[in-house]
Amino acid sequence: MTKHVISVAASNLALPMAAFAAGPILAHSLGVEGRGQLTAAVAPLMLFTAIGTIGLPEAVNYFVARNPRLSQSVVRSASWLLALSGALATVIAIGAAPLLAGGSATVQSLIVMAVLATMPTLIIGAVRGAAQGLHLWNRVNAERYVTASTRLLALISLWASGHLTPFTGTLALVISPLLGGLAYVRLPLQKLGHREKMPVGTLMGYGTRIWLGSLSGILLARIDQVLMTPLGGAYALGLYAVAVNIAEVVLITNHAVRDVMFSADAADSNDERIYMSSRLSMLTSALIGLIICLSMPMWVPVVFGGEFDGSILPAAVLIAAYIIWVPGSMAGATLSARGRPGQRSIGLFIATVANVMCLILLVPGGGALGAAYAMLIGNVVASAYTLWCVRRYFGMHIWSFYSVRPSDIRLILGKLTAFTRGKERGSG
């Protein structure tokens, strides 16, 4: 299992590192205003993709992990349902584009273009869920590597040729995840049972229970970028987009551990494994965050340009918000894996409401920094609730999610050493 965590962590590194590498290119080429327009265009795609999931990618992961013989039936049913929901979400997104654009005709046209990718993005999510449930992490990793590399190469090519604009940048960001989905071509579902069928009602039942959490989780992470343009303007969003670009690096380890632990715990519940994963993920995120916070004043003006100095403090607040969320994220994955996705959903919904209220209050006067504080408040609420739930329903100890032990560090160092030596022997 540790090998999977390490490999997924490496692939999770690809997307944020590609985004981080592209950040200076976008900043210097587009400026603060143009960077804000680009983010305003892509953020609604993420929002309406979340709306269209109905929790089905997580449901596919859950049911395939528990019974691989149902894999083909589950993927087929989920894909049809996601195609229908994707079409509906696209229509809603196009209707909402004038409001989300904050009165800008340019941003409105970019939003409409971007949300056309909603349906294929949703269908890829269903196939990804099956690959995760089958523990085919090489496919999941390949998707992330392809997405990251094509995105970065496209932006570099556009920049080098002098054709990087908010329009062409939006195209690059929207198309690259679709190319990444090619990693799931000919996924081996037939070999794992092609006669048994998953009732659509059962699939939808689990999916709709977890849907609120899936939607709220994305809202908690992205509603700030969706609402920034109408509340604070494209300039404030440009500063905030760079802050998010910097801060999300601390979540690399947490995403990898959470993805692997969900599938593992759905098949075999183990409290100690959850505790250890939470502690190690939090510790790693905190160390990365500390390094970034101490060094930002030296390199942000150089890497992104002096006009992005206003991103430094919001980035520090966001780093704190993401570290606080790590144990809550693991607790939320535990709730879903053990058949209580609704509780995770309620917590994330409450946190999202708090986040939106704070955005409305803080962004008009505080801009990017106000949005960062709104994220911090939302993450504190979400983490507190999910940890309370795992204590109530499973008798888990909240302190065990936080208390890093020397044995944790020795274990992970030993596994990393063994993994590295195995790679060296394999290449020898």
Coordinates of C-alpha atoms in Angstrom, one line a residue:
M1 CA 0.0 0.0 0.0
T2 CA 2.8 2.4 0.8
K3 CA 4.2 1.8 -2.7
H4 CA 0.9 3.0 -4.1
V5 CA 0.8 6.0 -1.9
I6 CA 4.3 7.0 -3.1
S7 CA 3.5 6.5 -6.8
V8 CA 0.2 8.4 -6.5
A9 CA 2.0 11.2 -4.6
A10 CA 4.5 11.4 -7.5
S11 CA 1.7 11.7 -10.0
N12 CA -0.2 14.2 -7.8
L13 CA 3.0 16.2 -7.9
A14 CA 2.8 16.5 -11.7
L15 CA -0.4 18.7 -11.9
P16 CA 0.5 21.3 -9.2
M17 CA 4.1 21.4 -10.4
A18 CA 2.9 21.9 -14.0
A19 CA 0.6 24.7 -12.8
F20 CA 3.4 26.2 -10.7
A21 CA 5.8 26.1 -13.7
A22 CA 3.1 27.7 -15.9
G23 CA 2.3 30.3 -13.3
P24 CA 5.2 32.7 -14.2
I25 CA 4.5 32.3 -17.9
L26 CA 0.9 33.2 -17.4
A27 CA 1.7 36.0 -15.0
H28 CA 4.3 37.7 -17.2
S29 CA 2.4 37.2 -20.4
L30 CA -1.1 38.1 -19.2
G31 CA -0.5 40.4 -16.3
V32 CA -2.8 40.5 -13.2
E33 CA -6.0 41.4 -15.2
G34 CA -5.4 38.8 -17.9
R35 CA -4.5 36.1 -15.3
G36 CA -7.8 36.9 -13.6
Q37 CA -9.8 36.5 -16.8
L38 CA -8.2 33.1 -17.5
T39 CA -9.1 31.9 -14.0
A40 CA -12.6 33.3 -14.2
A41 CA -13.1 31.3 -17.5
V42 CA -12.0 28.0 -16.1
A43 CA -13.4 28.1 -12.6
P44 CA -17.0 27.6 -13.7
L45 CA -16.1 24.5 -15.6
M46 CA -14.8 23.0 -12.3
L47 CA -17.9 24.2 -10.5
F48 CA -20.4 22.7 -13.0
T49 CA -18.4 19.5 -13.3
A50 CA -18.9 19.1 -9.6
I51 CA -22.6 19.8 -9.9
G52 CA -22.9 17.2 -12.6
T53 CA -21.1 14.3 -10.8
I54 CA -24.1 13.3 -8.6
G55 CA -21.4 11.5 -6.6
L56 CA -21.1 8.8 -9.3
P57 CA -17.3 8.8 -9.7
E58 CA -16.9 8.1 -5.9
A59 CA -19.7 5.5 -6.2
V60 CA -17.9 3.7 -9.0
N61 CA -14.7 3.6 -6.9
Y62 CA -16.6 2.3 -3.9
F63 CA -18.6 -0.5 -5.6
V64 CA -15.7 -1.6 -7.8
A65 CA -13.4 -1.8 -4.9
R66 CA -15.9 -4.0 -3.0
N67 CA -16.8 -6.2 -5.9
P68 CA -14.5 -6.0 -9.0
R69 CA -16.8 -8.4 -10.9
L70 CA -19.3 -5.5 -11.2
S71 CA -16.8 -3.2 -12.8
Q72 CA -18.1 -3.2 -16.4
S73 CA -21.7 -2.8 -15.4
V74 CA -20.9 0.0 -12.9
V75 CA -18.9 2.0 -15.4
R76 CA -21.5 1.6 -18.2
S77 CA -24.4 2.8 -16.0
A78 CA -22.4 5.6 -14.4
S79 CA -21.2 6.9 -17.8
W80 CA -24.7 7.1 -19.2
L81 CA -26.0 8.9 -16.1
L82 CA -23.0 11.3 -16.2
A83 CA -23.6 12.1 -19.9
L84 CA -27.1 13.2 -19.1
S85 CA -26.2 15.2 -16.0
G86 CA -23.3 16.7 -18.0
A87 CA -25.6 18.0 -20.7
L88 CA -27.9 19.5 -18.1
A89 CA -25.0 21.1 -16.2
T90 CA -23.7 22.6 -19.5
V91 CA -27.0 24.3 -20.2
I92 CA -27.2 25.7 -16.6
A93 CA -23.6 27.0 -16.9
I94 CA -24.1 28.8 -20.1
G95 CA -27.2 30.4 -18.6
A96 CA -25.2 31.6 -15.6
A97 CA -22.3 32.9 -17.6
P98 CA -23.4 36.5 -17.7
L99 CA -23.6 36.7 -13.9
L100 CA -20.3 34.9 -13.3
A101 CA -18.5 37.1 -15.8
G102 CA -19.2 40.2 -13.7
G103 CA -20.4 42.2 -16.8
S104 CA -17.4 41.4 -19.0
A105 CA -18.3 40.2 -22.5
T106 CA -14.8 38.7 -22.9
V107 CA -15.0 36.6 -19.8
Q108 CA -18.5 35.5 -20.6
S109 CA -17.5 34.1 -24.0
L110 CA -14.5 32.3 -22.4
I111 CA -16.8 30.8 -19.8
V112 CA -19.2 29.5 -22.5
M113 CA -16.3 27.9 -24.4
A114 CA -14.8 26.3 -21.3
V115 CA -18.0 24.7 -20.0
L116 CA -18.6 22.8 -23.2
A117 CA -16.0 20.3 -21.8
T118 CA -18.3 19.4 -18.9
M119 CA -19.8 16.2 -20.3
P120 CA -16.6 14.5 -21.4
T121 CA -14.8 15.5 -18.2
L122 CA -17.6 13.9 -16.2
I123 CA -17.4 10.6 -18.2
I124 CA -13.7 10.5 -17.6
G125 CA -14.4 10.7 -13.9
A126 CA -16.5 7.5 -14.0
V127 CA -13.7 5.6 -15.7
R128 CA -11.1 7.0 -13.3
G129 CA -13.2 5.8 -10.4
A130 CA -13.2 2.3 -11.8
A131 CA -9.4 2.4 -12.2
Q132 CA -9.0 3.5 -8.5
G133 CA -11.4 0.8 -7.3
L134 CA -9.4 -1.8 -9.2
H135 CA -6.1 -0.3 -7.8
L136 CA -4.8 0.4 -11.3
W137 CA -2.8 3.3 -10.0
N138 CA -0.5 3.2 -13.1
R139 CA -3.5 4.3 -15.2
V140 CA -4.5 7.0 -12.7
N141 CA -0.9 8.2 -12.6
A142 CA -0.7 8.2 -16.4
E143 CA -3.8 10.4 -16.7
R144 CA -2.2 13.0 -14.4
Y145 CA 1.2 12.9 -16.2
V146 CA -0.4 13.3 -19.6
T147 CA -2.7 16.1 -18.4
A148 CA 0.2 18.0 -16.7
S149 CA 2.6 17.6 -19.6
T150 CA 0.2 18.5 -22.4
R151 CA -1.0 21.5 -20.4
L152 CA 2.5 22.8 -19.7
L153 CA 3.8 22.1 -23.3
A154 CA 0.8 23.9 -24.8
L155 CA 1.3 27.0 -22.6
I156 CA 5.0 27.1 -23.3
S157 CA 4.4 26.8 -27.1
L158 CA 1.8 29.5 -27.1
W159 CA 4.1 31.8 -25.0
A160 CA 7.1 31.2 -27.2
S161 CA 5.2 31.9 -30.4
G162 CA 3.6 35.0 -28.9
H163 CA 0.1 33.6 -29.1
L164 CA -0.7 33.2 -25.4
T165 CA -3.9 35.1 -24.5
P166 CA -6.7 34.4 -22.1
F167 CA -8.5 32.7 -25.1
T168 CA -5.7 30.4 -26.1
G169 CA -4.8 29.8 -22.4
T170 CA -8.3 28.7 -21.7
L171 CA -8.2 26.2 -24.6
A172 CA -5.0 24.7 -23.3
L173 CA -6.4 24.3 -19.7
V174 CA -9.7 22.8 -20.9
I175 CA -8.3 20.4 -23.5
S176 CA -5.4 18.9 -21.6
P177 CA -7.6 16.9 -19.1
L178 CA -9.5 15.4 -22.0
L179 CA -6.2 14.2 -23.5
G180 CA -5.3 12.8 -20.1
G181 CA -8.4 10.7 -20.2
L182 CA -6.9 8.7 -23.0
A183 CA -4.9 6.8 -20.3
Y184 CA -8.1 4.8 -19.6
V185 CA -8.5 3.5 -23.1
R186 CA -9.0 -0.3 -23.0
L187 CA -9.3 -0.5 -19.3
P188 CA -9.4 -4.2 -18.3
L189 CA -13.0 -4.4 -17.1
Q190 CA -14.2 -7.4 -19.2
K191 CA -11.7 -9.8 -17.4
L192 CA -13.2 -9.0 -14.0
G193 CA -16.8 -10.2 -14.8
H194 CA -19.1 -9.1 -17.6
R195 CA -22.3 -10.8 -16.6
E196 CA -23.2 -9.4 -13.2
K197 CA -25.0 -6.1 -13.2
M198 CA -25.1 -3.2 -10.7
P199 CA -28.7 -1.9 -10.2
V200 CA -28.9 1.7 -11.2
G201 CA -30.9 2.5 -8.1
T202 CA -28.1 1.2 -5.8
L203 CA -25.5 3.2 -7.7
M204 CA -27.6 6.4 -7.6
G205 CA -28.4 5.8 -3.9
Y206 CA -24.8 5.8 -2.8
G207 CA -23.9 8.5 -5.3
T208 CA -26.6 10.9 -4.2
R209 CA -25.7 10.5 -0.6
I210 CA -22.1 11.4 -1.3
W211 CA -23.0 14.0 -4.0
L212 CA -23.6 16.8 -1.5
G213 CA -20.1 16.2 -0.1
S214 CA -18.5 16.0 -3.5
L215 CA -20.2 19.2 -4.6
S216 CA -19.5 21.0 -1.4
G217 CA -15.9 19.9 -1.4
I218 CA -15.3 21.4 -4.8
L219 CA -17.3 24.5 -3.8
L220 CA -15.2 24.9 -0.7
A221 CA -12.1 24.7 -2.8
R222 CA -13.3 26.7 -5.9
I223 CA -16.3 28.8 -5.1
D224 CA -14.0 31.6 -4.1
Q225 CA -12.5 31.7 -7.7
V226 CA -16.0 31.6 -9.2
L227 CA -17.4 34.4 -7.1
M228 CA -14.2 36.6 -7.1
T229 CA -15.0 38.3 -10.4
P230 CA -18.5 39.5 -9.6
L231 CA -17.5 40.4 -6.0
G232 CA -14.0 41.8 -6.4
G233 CA -13.1 42.0 -10.1
A234 CA -10.6 40.3 -12.4
Y235 CA -7.6 42.1 -10.8
A236 CA -8.3 40.7 -7.3
L237 CA -8.9 37.2 -8.9
G238 CA -5.5 37.5 -10.7
L239 CA -3.7 38.0 -7.4
Y240 CA -5.7 35.2 -5.7
A241 CA -5.2 32.8 -8.5
V242 CA -1.4 33.0 -8.1
A243 CA -1.8 32.6 -4.3
V244 CA -3.8 29.4 -4.8
N245 CA -1.2 28.3 -7.4
I246 CA 1.5 28.6 -4.7
A247 CA -0.4 27.2 -1.7
E248 CA -1.9 24.1 -3.3
V249 CA 1.6 22.5 -3.5
V250 CA 1.2 21.6 0.2
L251 CA -1.7 19.3 -0.6
I252 CA 0.2 17.0 -2.9
T253 CA 0.8 14.3 -0.2
N254 CA -2.7 14.6 1.3
H255 CA -4.4 14.0 -2.1
A256 CA -2.3 10.9 -2.7
V257 CA -2.8 9.4 0.7
R258 CA -6.6 10.1 0.7
D259 CA -7.1 8.5 -2.7
V260 CA -5.3 5.3 -1.8
M261 CA -6.8 5.1 1.7
F262 CA -10.4 5.4 0.5
S263 CA -10.1 2.3 -1.7
A264 CA -8.1 0.4 0.9
D265 CA -10.5 1.2 3.8
A266 CA -13.6 0.4 1.7
A267 CA -12.2 -3.1 1.3
D268 CA -10.7 -3.5 4.8
S269 CA -11.3 -1.0 7.6
N270 CA -8.3 -0.2 9.8
D271 CA -8.2 2.7 12.3
E272 CA -4.5 2.7 12.8
R273 CA -3.8 2.9 9.1
I274 CA -6.1 6.0 8.9
Y275 CA -4.4 7.6 12.0
M276 CA -0.9 7.1 10.6
S277 CA -1.8 8.3 7.1
S278 CA -3.3 11.5 8.6
R279 CA -0.3 12.3 10.8
L280 CA 2.2 11.7 8.0
S281 CA 0.2 13.7 5.5
M282 CA -0.2 16.6 7.9
L283 CA 3.4 16.6 8.8
T284 CA 4.6 16.6 5.3
S285 CA 2.2 19.4 4.3
A286 CA 3.3 21.5 7.2
L287 CA 7.0 21.2 6.4
I288 CA 6.4 22.1 2.8
G289 CA 4.2 25.0 3.8
L290 CA 6.8 26.3 6.2
I291 CA 9.5 26.3 3.6
I292 CA 7.2 28.1 1.1
C293 CA 6.1 30.8 3.6
L294 CA 9.6 31.6 4.7
S295 CA 11.0 31.9 1.2
M296 CA 8.0 33.5 -0.7
P297 CA 9.1 37.2 -0.2
M298 CA 12.4 36.4 -1.9
W299 CA 11.1 34.6 -5.0
V300 CA 7.5 35.6 -5.7
P301 CA 8.4 39.1 -7.1
V302 CA 11.1 37.5 -9.3
V303 CA 9.2 34.5 -10.5
F304 CA 5.8 36.1 -11.0
G305 CA 6.6 39.8 -11.3
G306 CA 6.5 42.7 -8.9
E307 CA 2.8 43.4 -9.5
F308 CA 2.0 40.0 -7.8
D309 CA 3.5 41.0 -4.4
G310 CA -0.1 41.2 -3.3
S311 CA -0.3 37.4 -3.6
I312 CA 2.2 36.6 -0.8
L313 CA 0.0 37.2 2.3
P314 CA -3.1 35.5 0.8
A315 CA -0.9 32.5 -0.1
A316 CA 0.4 32.2 3.5
V317 CA -3.2 32.2 4.8
L318 CA -4.2 29.6 2.3
I319 CA -1.3 27.4 3.3
A320 CA -2.5 27.5 6.9
A321 CA -6.1 26.7 5.7
Y322 CA -4.9 23.6 3.7
I323 CA -2.8 22.2 6.5
I324 CA -5.7 22.5 9.0
W325 CA -7.9 20.6 6.5
V326 CA -5.6 17.5 6.2
P327 CA -6.9 15.5 9.2
G328 CA -10.5 16.5 8.3
S329 CA -9.9 15.3 4.8
M330 CA -8.8 11.9 6.0
A331 CA -11.8 11.7 8.4
G332 CA -14.1 12.6 5.5
A333 CA -12.6 9.8 3.3
T334 CA -13.1 7.4 6.3
L335 CA -16.8 8.3 6.6
S336 CA -17.3 7.7 2.8
A337 CA -15.4 4.4 2.8
R338 CA -17.3 3.0 5.8
G339 CA -20.7 3.7 4.3
R340 CA -21.6 7.1 5.9
P341 CA -21.0 9.5 3.0
G342 CA -23.9 11.6 4.0
Q343 CA -22.2 12.7 7.2
R344 CA -19.2 13.9 5.3
S345 CA -21.5 15.7 2.9
I346 CA -23.3 17.5 5.7
G347 CA -20.0 18.8 7.1
L348 CA -18.8 20.0 3.8
F349 CA -22.1 21.7 3.1
I350 CA -22.0 23.5 6.4
A351 CA -18.4 24.6 5.7
T352 CA -19.4 25.8 2.2
V353 CA -22.2 27.9 3.5
A354 CA -19.8 29.5 6.0
N355 CA -17.2 30.0 3.2
V356 CA -19.7 31.7 0.9
M357 CA -21.0 34.0 3.6
C358 CA -17.4 35.1 4.4
L359 CA -16.7 35.6 0.8
I360 CA -19.6 38.0 0.4
L361 CA -18.5 39.9 3.5
L362 CA -14.8 39.9 3.0
V363 CA -14.0 40.0 -0.7
P364 CA -15.5 43.4 -1.7
G365 CA -13.3 45.2 0.8
G366 CA -10.4 42.7 1.3
G367 CA -9.9 41.3 -2.2
A368 CA -7.6 38.3 -2.4
L369 CA -6.8 38.4 1.3
G370 CA -10.4 38.4 2.2
A371 CA -11.0 35.3 0.0
A372 CA -8.1 33.5 1.7
Y373 CA -9.5 34.2 5.2
A374 CA -12.9 32.9 4.0
M375 CA -11.2 29.6 2.9
L376 CA -9.5 29.3 6.3
I377 CA -12.8 29.7 8.1
G378 CA -14.5 27.1 5.9
N379 CA -11.7 24.6 6.3
V380 CA -11.8 24.9 10.1
V381 CA -15.5 24.2 10.2
A382 CA -15.3 21.2 7.8
S383 CA -12.4 19.6 9.6
A384 CA -14.0 20.0 13.0
Y385 CA -17.3 18.4 11.9
T386 CA -15.8 15.4 10.0
L387 CA -13.5 14.6 13.0
W388 CA -16.5 14.8 15.4
C389 CA -18.4 12.4 13.1
V390 CA -15.7 9.7 13.0
R391 CA -15.5 9.9 16.8
R392 CA -19.2 9.6 17.2
Y393 CA -19.9 6.8 14.7
F394 CA -16.7 4.7 14.8
G395 CA -15.2 5.6 18.2
M396 CA -12.0 6.9 16.6
H397 CA -9.7 9.2 18.7
I398 CA -9.4 12.7 17.3
W399 CA -6.0 13.3 18.8
S400 CA -4.6 10.2 17.0
F401 CA -5.2 12.1 13.7
Y402 CA -2.7 14.8 14.8
S403 CA -0.1 13.3 17.2
V404 CA 3.0 12.5 15.1
R405 CA 5.1 9.7 16.6
P406 CA 8.8 8.9 16.0
S407 CA 7.7 5.4 14.8
D408 CA 5.7 7.1 12.0
I409 CA 8.8 8.9 10.7
R410 CA 10.9 5.8 10.9
L411 CA 8.3 3.7 9.1
I412 CA 7.9 6.1 6.2
L413 CA 11.7 6.6 5.8
G414 CA 12.1 2.8 5.7
K415 CA 9.4 2.4 3.1
L416 CA 10.8 5.2 1.0
T417 CA 14.3 3.6 1.1
A418 CA 12.9 0.2 0.1
F419 CA 10.9 1.7 -2.7
T420 CA 13.9 3.6 -4.0
R421 CA 16.1 0.5 -3.9
G422 CA 13.4 -1.5 -5.7
K423 CA 13.3 1.1 -8.5
E424 CA 17.1 1.0 -8.8
R425 CA 17.1 -2.8 -9.1
G426 CA 14.3 -2.6 -11.7
S427 CA 16.2 -0.2 -13.9
G428 CA 19.5 -2.1 -13.4

